[in-house]
Coordinates of N, CA and C in Angstrom, one line a residue:
X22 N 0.8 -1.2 0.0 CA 0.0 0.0 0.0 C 0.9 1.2 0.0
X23 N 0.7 2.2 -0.7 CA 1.1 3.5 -0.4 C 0.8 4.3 1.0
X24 N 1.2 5.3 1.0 CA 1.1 6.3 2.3 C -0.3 6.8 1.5
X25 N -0.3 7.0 0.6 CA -1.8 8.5 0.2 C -3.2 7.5 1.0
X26 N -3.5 5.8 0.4 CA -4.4 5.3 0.9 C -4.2 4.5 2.4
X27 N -3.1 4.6 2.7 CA -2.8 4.2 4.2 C -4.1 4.7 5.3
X28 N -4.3 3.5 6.3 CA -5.5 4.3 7.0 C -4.6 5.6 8.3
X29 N -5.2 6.5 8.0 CA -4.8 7.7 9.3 C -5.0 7.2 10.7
X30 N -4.3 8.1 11.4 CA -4.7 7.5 13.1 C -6.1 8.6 12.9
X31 N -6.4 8.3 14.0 CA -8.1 9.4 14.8 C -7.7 10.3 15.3
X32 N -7.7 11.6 14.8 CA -7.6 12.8 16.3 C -8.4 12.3 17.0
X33 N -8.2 13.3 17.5 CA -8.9 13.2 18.8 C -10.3 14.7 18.6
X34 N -11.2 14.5 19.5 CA -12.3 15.5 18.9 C -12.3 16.5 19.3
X35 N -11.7 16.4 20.5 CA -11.5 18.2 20.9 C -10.0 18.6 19.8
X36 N -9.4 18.1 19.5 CA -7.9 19.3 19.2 C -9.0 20.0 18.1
X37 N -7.9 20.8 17.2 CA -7.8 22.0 16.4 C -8.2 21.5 15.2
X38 N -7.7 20.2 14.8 CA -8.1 20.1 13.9 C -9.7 19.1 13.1
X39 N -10.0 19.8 12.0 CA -11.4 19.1 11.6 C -11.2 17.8 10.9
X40 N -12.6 17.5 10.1 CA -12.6 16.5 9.7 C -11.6 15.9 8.3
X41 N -11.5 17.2 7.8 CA -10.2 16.7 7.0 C -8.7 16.5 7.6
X42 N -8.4 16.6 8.5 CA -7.2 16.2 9.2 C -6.2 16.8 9.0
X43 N -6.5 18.2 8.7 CA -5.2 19.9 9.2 C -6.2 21.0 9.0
X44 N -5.6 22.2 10.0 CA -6.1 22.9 10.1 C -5.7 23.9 8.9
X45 N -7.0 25.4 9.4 CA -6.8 26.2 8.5 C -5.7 26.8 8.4
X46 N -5.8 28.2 8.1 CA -4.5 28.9 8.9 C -4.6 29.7 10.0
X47 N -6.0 29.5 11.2 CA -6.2 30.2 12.0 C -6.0 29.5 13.5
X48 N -5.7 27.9 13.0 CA -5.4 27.0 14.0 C -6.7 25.8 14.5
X49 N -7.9 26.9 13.6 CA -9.0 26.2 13.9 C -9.7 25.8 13.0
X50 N -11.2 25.0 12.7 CA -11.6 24.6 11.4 C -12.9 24.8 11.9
X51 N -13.7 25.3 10.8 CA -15.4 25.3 11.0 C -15.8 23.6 11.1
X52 N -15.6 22.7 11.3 CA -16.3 21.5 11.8 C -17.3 21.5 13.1
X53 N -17.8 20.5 13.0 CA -18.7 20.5 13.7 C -18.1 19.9 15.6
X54 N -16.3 19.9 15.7 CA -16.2 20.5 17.0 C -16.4 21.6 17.8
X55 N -16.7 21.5 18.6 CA -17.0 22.3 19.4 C -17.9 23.6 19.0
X56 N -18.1 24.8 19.5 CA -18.4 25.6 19.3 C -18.1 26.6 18.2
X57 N -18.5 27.2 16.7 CA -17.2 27.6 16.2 C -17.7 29.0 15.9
X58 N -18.5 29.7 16.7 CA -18.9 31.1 17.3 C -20.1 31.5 16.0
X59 N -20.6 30.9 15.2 CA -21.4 31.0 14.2 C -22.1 30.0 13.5
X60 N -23.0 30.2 12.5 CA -23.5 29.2 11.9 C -24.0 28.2 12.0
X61 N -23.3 26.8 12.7 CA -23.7 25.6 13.0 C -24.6 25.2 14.6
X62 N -25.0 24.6 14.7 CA -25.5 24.5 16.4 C -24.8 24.2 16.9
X63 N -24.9 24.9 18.3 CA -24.0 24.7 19.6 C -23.9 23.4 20.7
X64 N -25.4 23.1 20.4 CA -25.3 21.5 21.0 C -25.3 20.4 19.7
X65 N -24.9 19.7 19.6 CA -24.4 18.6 18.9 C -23.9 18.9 17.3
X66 N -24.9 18.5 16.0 CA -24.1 18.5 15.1 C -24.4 19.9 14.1
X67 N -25.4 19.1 13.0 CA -25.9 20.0 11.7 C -25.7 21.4 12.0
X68 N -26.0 22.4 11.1 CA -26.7 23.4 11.2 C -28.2 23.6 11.2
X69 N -28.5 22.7 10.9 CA -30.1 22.4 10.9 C -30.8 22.5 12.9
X70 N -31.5 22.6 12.7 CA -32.3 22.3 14.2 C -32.7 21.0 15.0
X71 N -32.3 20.3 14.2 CA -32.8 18.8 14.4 C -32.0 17.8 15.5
X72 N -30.3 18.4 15.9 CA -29.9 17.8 16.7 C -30.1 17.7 17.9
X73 N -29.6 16.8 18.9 CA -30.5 16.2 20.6 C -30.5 17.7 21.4
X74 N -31.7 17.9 22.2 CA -31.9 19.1 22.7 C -31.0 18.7 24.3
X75 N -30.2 20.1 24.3 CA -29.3 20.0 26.4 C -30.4 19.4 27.3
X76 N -30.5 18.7 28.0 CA -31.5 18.7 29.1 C -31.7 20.2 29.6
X77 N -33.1 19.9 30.1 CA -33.7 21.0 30.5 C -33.9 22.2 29.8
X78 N -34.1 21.8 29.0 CA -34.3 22.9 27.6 C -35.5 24.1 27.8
X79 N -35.7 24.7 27.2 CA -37.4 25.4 27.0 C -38.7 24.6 26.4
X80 N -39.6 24.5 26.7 CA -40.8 24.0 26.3 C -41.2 23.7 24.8
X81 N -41.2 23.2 24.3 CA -41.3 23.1 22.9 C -42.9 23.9 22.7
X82 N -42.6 24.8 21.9 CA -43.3 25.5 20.7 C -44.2 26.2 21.8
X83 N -45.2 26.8 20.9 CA -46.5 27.4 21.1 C -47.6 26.7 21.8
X84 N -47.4 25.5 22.1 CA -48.4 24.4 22.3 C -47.7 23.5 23.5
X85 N -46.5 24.0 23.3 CA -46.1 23.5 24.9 C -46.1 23.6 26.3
X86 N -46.0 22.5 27.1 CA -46.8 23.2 28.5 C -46.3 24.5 28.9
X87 N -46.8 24.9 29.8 CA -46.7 26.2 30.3 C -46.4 26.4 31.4
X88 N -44.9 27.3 31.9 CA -44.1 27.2 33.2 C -44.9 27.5 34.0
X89 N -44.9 26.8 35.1 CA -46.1 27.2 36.4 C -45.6 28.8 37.1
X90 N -46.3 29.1 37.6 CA -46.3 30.4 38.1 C -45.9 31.5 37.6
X91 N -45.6 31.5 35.8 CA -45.5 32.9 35.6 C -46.9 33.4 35.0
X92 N -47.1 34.5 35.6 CA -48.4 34.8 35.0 C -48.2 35.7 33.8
X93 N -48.7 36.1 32.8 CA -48.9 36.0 31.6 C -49.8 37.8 31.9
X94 N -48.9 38.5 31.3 CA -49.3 40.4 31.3 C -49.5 41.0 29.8
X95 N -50.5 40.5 29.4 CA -51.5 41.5 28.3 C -51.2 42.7 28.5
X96 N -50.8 43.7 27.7 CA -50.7 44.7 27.6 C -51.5 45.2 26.7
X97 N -52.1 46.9 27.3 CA -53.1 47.2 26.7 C -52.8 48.5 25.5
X98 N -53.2 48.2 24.6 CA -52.4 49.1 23.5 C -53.0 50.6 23.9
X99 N -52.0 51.4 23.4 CA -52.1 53.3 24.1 C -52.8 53.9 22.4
X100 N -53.7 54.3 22.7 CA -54.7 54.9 21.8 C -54.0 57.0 22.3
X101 N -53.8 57.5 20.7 CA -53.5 58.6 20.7 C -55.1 59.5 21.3
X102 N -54.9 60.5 21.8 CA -55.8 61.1 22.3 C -56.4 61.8 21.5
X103 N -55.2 63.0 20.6 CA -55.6 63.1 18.9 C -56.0 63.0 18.4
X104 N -56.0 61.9 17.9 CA -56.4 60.6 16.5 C -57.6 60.7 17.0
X105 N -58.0 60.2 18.1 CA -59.6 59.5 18.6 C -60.2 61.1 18.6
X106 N -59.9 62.5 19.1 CA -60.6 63.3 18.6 C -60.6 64.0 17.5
X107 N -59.7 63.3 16.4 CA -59.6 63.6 15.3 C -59.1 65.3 14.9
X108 N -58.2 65.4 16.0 CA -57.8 67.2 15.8 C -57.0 67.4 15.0
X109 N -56.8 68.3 14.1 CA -55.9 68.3 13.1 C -54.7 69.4 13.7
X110 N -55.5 70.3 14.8 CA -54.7 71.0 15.1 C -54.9 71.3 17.1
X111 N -53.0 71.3 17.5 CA -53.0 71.4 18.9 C -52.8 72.9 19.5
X112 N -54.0 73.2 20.0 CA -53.8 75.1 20.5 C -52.9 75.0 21.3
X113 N -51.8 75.8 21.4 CA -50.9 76.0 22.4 C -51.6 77.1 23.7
X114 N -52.5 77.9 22.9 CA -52.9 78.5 23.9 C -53.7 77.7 25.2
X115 N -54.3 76.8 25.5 CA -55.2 75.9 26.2 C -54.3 74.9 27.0
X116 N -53.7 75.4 27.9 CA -52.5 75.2 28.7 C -53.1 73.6 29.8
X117 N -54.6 73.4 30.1 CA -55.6 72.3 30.8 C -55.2 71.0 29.6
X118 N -55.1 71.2 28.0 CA -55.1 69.9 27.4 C -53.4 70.0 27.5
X119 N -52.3 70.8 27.3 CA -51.4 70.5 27.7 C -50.5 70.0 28.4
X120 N -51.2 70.5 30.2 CA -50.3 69.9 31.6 C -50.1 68.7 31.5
X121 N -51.2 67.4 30.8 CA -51.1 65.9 31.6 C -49.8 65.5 30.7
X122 N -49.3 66.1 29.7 CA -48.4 65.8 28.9 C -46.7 66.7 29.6
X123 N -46.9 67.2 30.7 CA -45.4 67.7 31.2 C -45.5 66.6 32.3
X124 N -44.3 66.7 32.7 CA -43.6 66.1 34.0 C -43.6 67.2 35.1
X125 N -43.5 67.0 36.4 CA -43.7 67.6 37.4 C -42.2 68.6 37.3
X126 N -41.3 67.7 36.2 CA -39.9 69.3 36.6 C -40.3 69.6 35.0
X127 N -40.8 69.8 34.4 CA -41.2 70.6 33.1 C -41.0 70.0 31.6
X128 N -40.7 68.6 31.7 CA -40.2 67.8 31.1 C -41.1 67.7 30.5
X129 N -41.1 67.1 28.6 CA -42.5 66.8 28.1 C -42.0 65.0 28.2
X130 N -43.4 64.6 28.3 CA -43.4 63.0 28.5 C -43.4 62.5 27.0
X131 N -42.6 61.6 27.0 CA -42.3 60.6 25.8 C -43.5 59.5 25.4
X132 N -43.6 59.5 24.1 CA -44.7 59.0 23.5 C -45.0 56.9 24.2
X133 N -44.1 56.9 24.7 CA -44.3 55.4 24.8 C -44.9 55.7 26.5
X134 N -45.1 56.4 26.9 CA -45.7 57.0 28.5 C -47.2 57.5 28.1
X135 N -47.4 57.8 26.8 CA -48.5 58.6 26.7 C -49.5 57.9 25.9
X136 N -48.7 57.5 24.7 CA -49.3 56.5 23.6 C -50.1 57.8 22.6
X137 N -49.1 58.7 22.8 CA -49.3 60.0 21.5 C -48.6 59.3 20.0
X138 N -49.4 59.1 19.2 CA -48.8 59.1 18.0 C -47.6 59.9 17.1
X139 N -46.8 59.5 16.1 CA -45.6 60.3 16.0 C -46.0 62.0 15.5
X140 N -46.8 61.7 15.1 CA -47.4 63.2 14.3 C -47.8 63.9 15.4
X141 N -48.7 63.6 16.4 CA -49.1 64.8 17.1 C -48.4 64.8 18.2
X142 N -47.3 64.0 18.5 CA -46.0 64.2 19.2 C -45.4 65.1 19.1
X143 N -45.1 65.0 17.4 CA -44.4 66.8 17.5 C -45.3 67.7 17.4
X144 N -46.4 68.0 17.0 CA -47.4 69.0 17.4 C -47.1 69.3 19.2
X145 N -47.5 68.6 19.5 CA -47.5 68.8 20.8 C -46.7 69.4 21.3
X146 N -45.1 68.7 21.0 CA -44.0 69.7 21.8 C -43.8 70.9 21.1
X147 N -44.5 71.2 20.0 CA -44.2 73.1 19.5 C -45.0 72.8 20.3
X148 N -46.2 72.8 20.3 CA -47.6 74.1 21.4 C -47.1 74.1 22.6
X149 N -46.4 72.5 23.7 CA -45.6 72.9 24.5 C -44.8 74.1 24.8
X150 N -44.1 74.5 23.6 CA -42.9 75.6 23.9 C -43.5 76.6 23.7
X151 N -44.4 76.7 22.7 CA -44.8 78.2 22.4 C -45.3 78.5 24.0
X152 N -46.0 77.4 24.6 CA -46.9 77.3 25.8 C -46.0 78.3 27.0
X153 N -44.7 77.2 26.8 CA -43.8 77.9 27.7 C -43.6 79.3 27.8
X154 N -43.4 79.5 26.0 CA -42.4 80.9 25.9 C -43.4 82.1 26.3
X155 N -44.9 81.6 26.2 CA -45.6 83.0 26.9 C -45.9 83.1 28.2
X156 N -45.1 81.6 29.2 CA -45.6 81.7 30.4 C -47.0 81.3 30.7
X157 N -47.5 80.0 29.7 CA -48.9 79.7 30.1 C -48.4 78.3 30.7
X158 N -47.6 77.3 30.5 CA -47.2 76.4 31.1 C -45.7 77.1 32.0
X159 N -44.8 76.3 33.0 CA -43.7 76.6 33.2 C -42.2 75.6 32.9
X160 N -41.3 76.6 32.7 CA -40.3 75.3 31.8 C -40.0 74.6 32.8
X161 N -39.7 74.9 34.2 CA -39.4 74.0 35.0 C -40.2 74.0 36.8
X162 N -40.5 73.0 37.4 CA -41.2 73.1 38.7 C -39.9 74.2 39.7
X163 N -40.9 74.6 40.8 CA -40.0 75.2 42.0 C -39.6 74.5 42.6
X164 N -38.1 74.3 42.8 CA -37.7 72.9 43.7 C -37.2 73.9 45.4

């Protein structure tokens, strides 16, 4: 027999090298040892999904049972106040529809606090300022 078809010894499966039997030139080989920080799965083989799940995994799917004791928080979606009264326009002068939108130090509240839509968000913070700049709101509380 020659050396080319001679049988090889076995690495071993942790070293460096992959299935073809030398490495790249980074010391390491994308095979399916160990971890190779991308692409392939991290527990066992393929890239596919199909290989043995770690013990104690997460519940399979949508349909799978359900961890005891967490309870489960619906959240209720924020309806613009705008929109529903269909205003096209925010009076700056009317200082009562603008206060519930400041903060107690003169801050204006951010739309995911309010559930103002992006359009009359910025409406709001001009009539805010104009609000300010005549002294019908204040820019900041008396500390």
């Amino acid at each position: 027999m020659t050396e080319e078809n001679a049988p090889r010894p076995q690495a071993p499966a942790s070293g460096p090298s992959g299935p073809s039997g030398h490495s790249g030139p980074s010391g390491s080989s994308s095979g399916s040892s160990g971890y190779s920080g991308g692409g392939g799965s991290r527990f066992g083989g393929g890239s596919g999904g199909g290989g043995p799940r770690p013990p104690g995994g997460r519940p399979s799917g949508p349909g799978g049972p359900a961890k005891r004791g967490k309870r489960s928080f619906i959240r209720k979606k924020k309806v613009c106040r705008f929109c529903v009264d269909k205003s096209d326009y925010i009076d700056y002068k009317k200082a009562e529809i603008l206060a519930p939108f400041l903060q107690e130090r003169g801050k204006i509240l951010p739309r995911r606090m309010t559930g103002t839509c992006a359009r009359h968000q910025r409406w709001l913070a001009v009539a805010i300022k104009r609000a300010q700049n005549i002294a019908l709101l204040p820019f900041a509380a008396e500390l």
